[in-house]
Each structure stands twice: as C-alpha cells, then as structure tokens.
C-alpha cells in the first residue's frame, strides 16, 4: 500500500489545503486509493527533447519487438500553451519501455486549408483489423471551438500514413452538452465486436460563462459507436456517459484512456476536482456506459520522485497528465504520463511499470 507519510507529502497536502482543494486524509483516503495505484513502480522521465514540449505519449509494441511512441510536441519558444496552435505528432522508438527513445520523424503536422490546419495533438495509437489506427485531435483556427477528432491509418508503424480529409466526429447541435468541440479520443473494441469512441467535450455557454475562469466549462465524456474504426460514428442516445458536474465545485476530469480486460471496461484519467488536481482517477464498468465511483489511480509526481523547485513558467509542475497504457497480452504493462519539467524545463514523458495484479 502506498502511504503518504514523508515530509514532501506533508508539504504537498498543506499546499492543497491552502489552495482550497479537497484532500482526503487518514483512513478515508486509503479507502479511495485503487489497487491499480499500488501496482505502479516509477521508472523516470523519457523523451526529454531539447527545444520542445513533449505531451500525449501513446505507446505500442511493434512487430519488431520494440516500443513505439506517438506523441505531441511543439516548439519550446511557443510556451506551454503552444499546443493549441502549433503542435505536431511525432514518432519515437526504443528497445525497452524504459528507453532511451530515438526520434524517428514527424508523422502528422498541421495542414493549411483543412480541419487540422493549426494543430495536431492528442495522439492515440491502436492496432485494429490488420492496420494501425492513429486517432488524434486537430483544429483549424488555433482555438478550442474547432477541435475535432480525426484518424490516420497505415499498414506499418513506420507509415506511410493516410489521413482522412474530414473529422470522425463533429460537435453536437447548438445548446447540446457537446456543442463546443470533440477531443481527447479514447478507442476500444466492445464485447460485441463493434467499436467505441469515447470523447471529451463541453457546452459553449458553460465555457463562456464559467464561475471558475481558470477552468472554463465542465468537461464531460460522451460515446459514439461504429462498425469500422473509420466510421461512420453514431452518438449514444444517453450521452454524456460520465458527468461529474453534479458533484459541485466544477468537478470534472479529462485525458481518458479506456481498455477492456477480463470482460470489464476500465478508464484511467486526470482528476480535475473530484479529489484534487494532482492525482489520476480510475473507474470500471460492466458495459462501458454505467461507471463506478472514481478511485485514485496515481498520485502527484512529487510523491514518487524528488525534482527541482517549480520554475515560474510551468504552472502545472508536479502533475501527471495524459495517462496512456502500454498493453501486453491485453493487460497494462507500463503507464506513460506527461509531466512538465525535466532537463530542459519544458515537459516530457514519465513512465511507470505496472506490476502484475
């Protein structure tokens, strides 16, 4: 059991309290820590790329026995917010999940004149029906309201990649819960052989009139289904399938990764106010629609490693975001997250080994 008892954890807890964020302590906290979190063994940072911010690290084992990662990167000169109007999706490879990783090349870059004209972000790599499917988010105006989910496919992890000219999923009608964008794709094959695309969105009115200017809107997750990865996709009638807005204090979550294991659906994500903004969440479901109460999937980065003090330009320092799993034989083997900091004080991947259950 992972117990937060050292001085660093005490200081972190005090910081959460002073910030007015919810903190569960003592025996009650232990009740909210998942079995999954106890299986994590920190490895360290990989993909520290001078001159770039690195985010959204999606790993997969290749036919060559190597580990391939498809990740977002953008020029360090753009700052942390550069992802919204200047990210590209790159490919790196290593002999082992622990690295070191070698940059292979840029896979998807913004395409002027298309729906993904200003950014390519949120990659998710999957092997489906004999081909590699690279789901991602693009936008056309450098803003959130044109964020859409798209797909590129290839017969090999080394490409060439065929990119669709249109998004897989448009927004809902004006006034709908998802009328602002579709983003952060999570993809899984259902038990009946159909395909499920989980996506993040929020309502434009809530986004523009949020009571919490630092966290605009309230992020929820919807579901769309198809008989092929390429679509067409149909929205689930009772979307959103996960909505934390009734918990108060603008509780929400993002960065979901979904998988099926032993007949159940599992989801790991970044917390945004259920417990606090420093941990990850994990939920499970029998049908992928009705989900369990969230538990803590992982803790803050500072609870695993000692790193230098936060520089002024990194406002999310210490968080582990965009959790992605490297699966082996249908089970989680490694957890890849994104974390600000590293040798160049931009951002990089941070890797955990996931011990057997």
mmCIF file of C-alpha atoms in Angstrom, residues 13 18 44 71 84 87 92 100 104 118 129 145 150 165 178 190 218 227-228 236 261 266-267 281 317 336 344 347 357:
data_model
loop_
_atom_site.group_PDB
_atom_site.id
_atom_site.type_symbol
_atom_site.label_atom_id
_atom_site.label_comp_id
_atom_site.label_asym_id
_atom_site.label_seq_id
_atom_site.Cartn_x
_atom_site.Cartn_y
_atom_site.Cartn_z
ATOM 1 C CA UNK A 13 -1.011 18.173 1.484
ATOM 2 C CA UNK A 18 -4.185 26.288 1.388
ATOM 3 C CA UNK A 44 11.536 8.005 -14.665
ATOM 4 C CA UNK A 71 3.478 11.859 -29.065
ATOM 5 C CA UNK A 84 -3.387 24.747 -29.276
ATOM 6 C CA UNK A 87 1.547 21.000 -32.127
ATOM 7 C CA UNK A 92 9.944 7.651 -31.449
ATOM 8 C CA UNK A 100 16.131 5.601 -24.314
ATOM 9 C CA UNK A 104 12.077 8.714 -35.935
ATOM 10 C CA UNK A 118 -3.362 24.770 -36.974
ATOM 11 C CA UNK A 129 -8.301 -5.100 -38.100
ATOM 12 C CA UNK A 145 -14.107 25.590 -30.763
ATOM 13 C CA UNK A 150 -9.624 12.567 -36.738
ATOM 14 C CA UNK A 165 -9.813 14.843 -45.008
ATOM 15 C CA UNK A 178 -21.050 18.761 -26.622
ATOM 16 C CA UNK A 190 -16.700 -3.575 -27.474
ATOM 17 C CA UNK A 218 -17.176 21.498 -17.352
ATOM 18 C CA UNK A 227 -18.760 -0.978 -37.104
ATOM 19 C CA UNK A 228 -15.392 0.177 -38.511
ATOM 20 C CA UNK A 236 -25.008 7.160 -27.852
ATOM 21 C CA UNK A 261 -9.758 -6.552 -19.515
ATOM 22 C CA UNK A 266 -11.628 0.331 -17.356
ATOM 23 C CA UNK A 267 -10.887 4.034 -17.629
ATOM 24 C CA UNK A 281 -8.672 8.647 -11.489
ATOM 25 C CA UNK A 317 4.576 21.398 -12.468
ATOM 26 C CA UNK A 336 3.104 6.675 -19.711
ATOM 27 C CA UNK A 344 15.159 21.343 -20.360
ATOM 28 C CA UNK A 347 7.862 18.758 -20.496
ATOM 29 C CA UNK A 357 -2.217 -7.805 -10.283
#
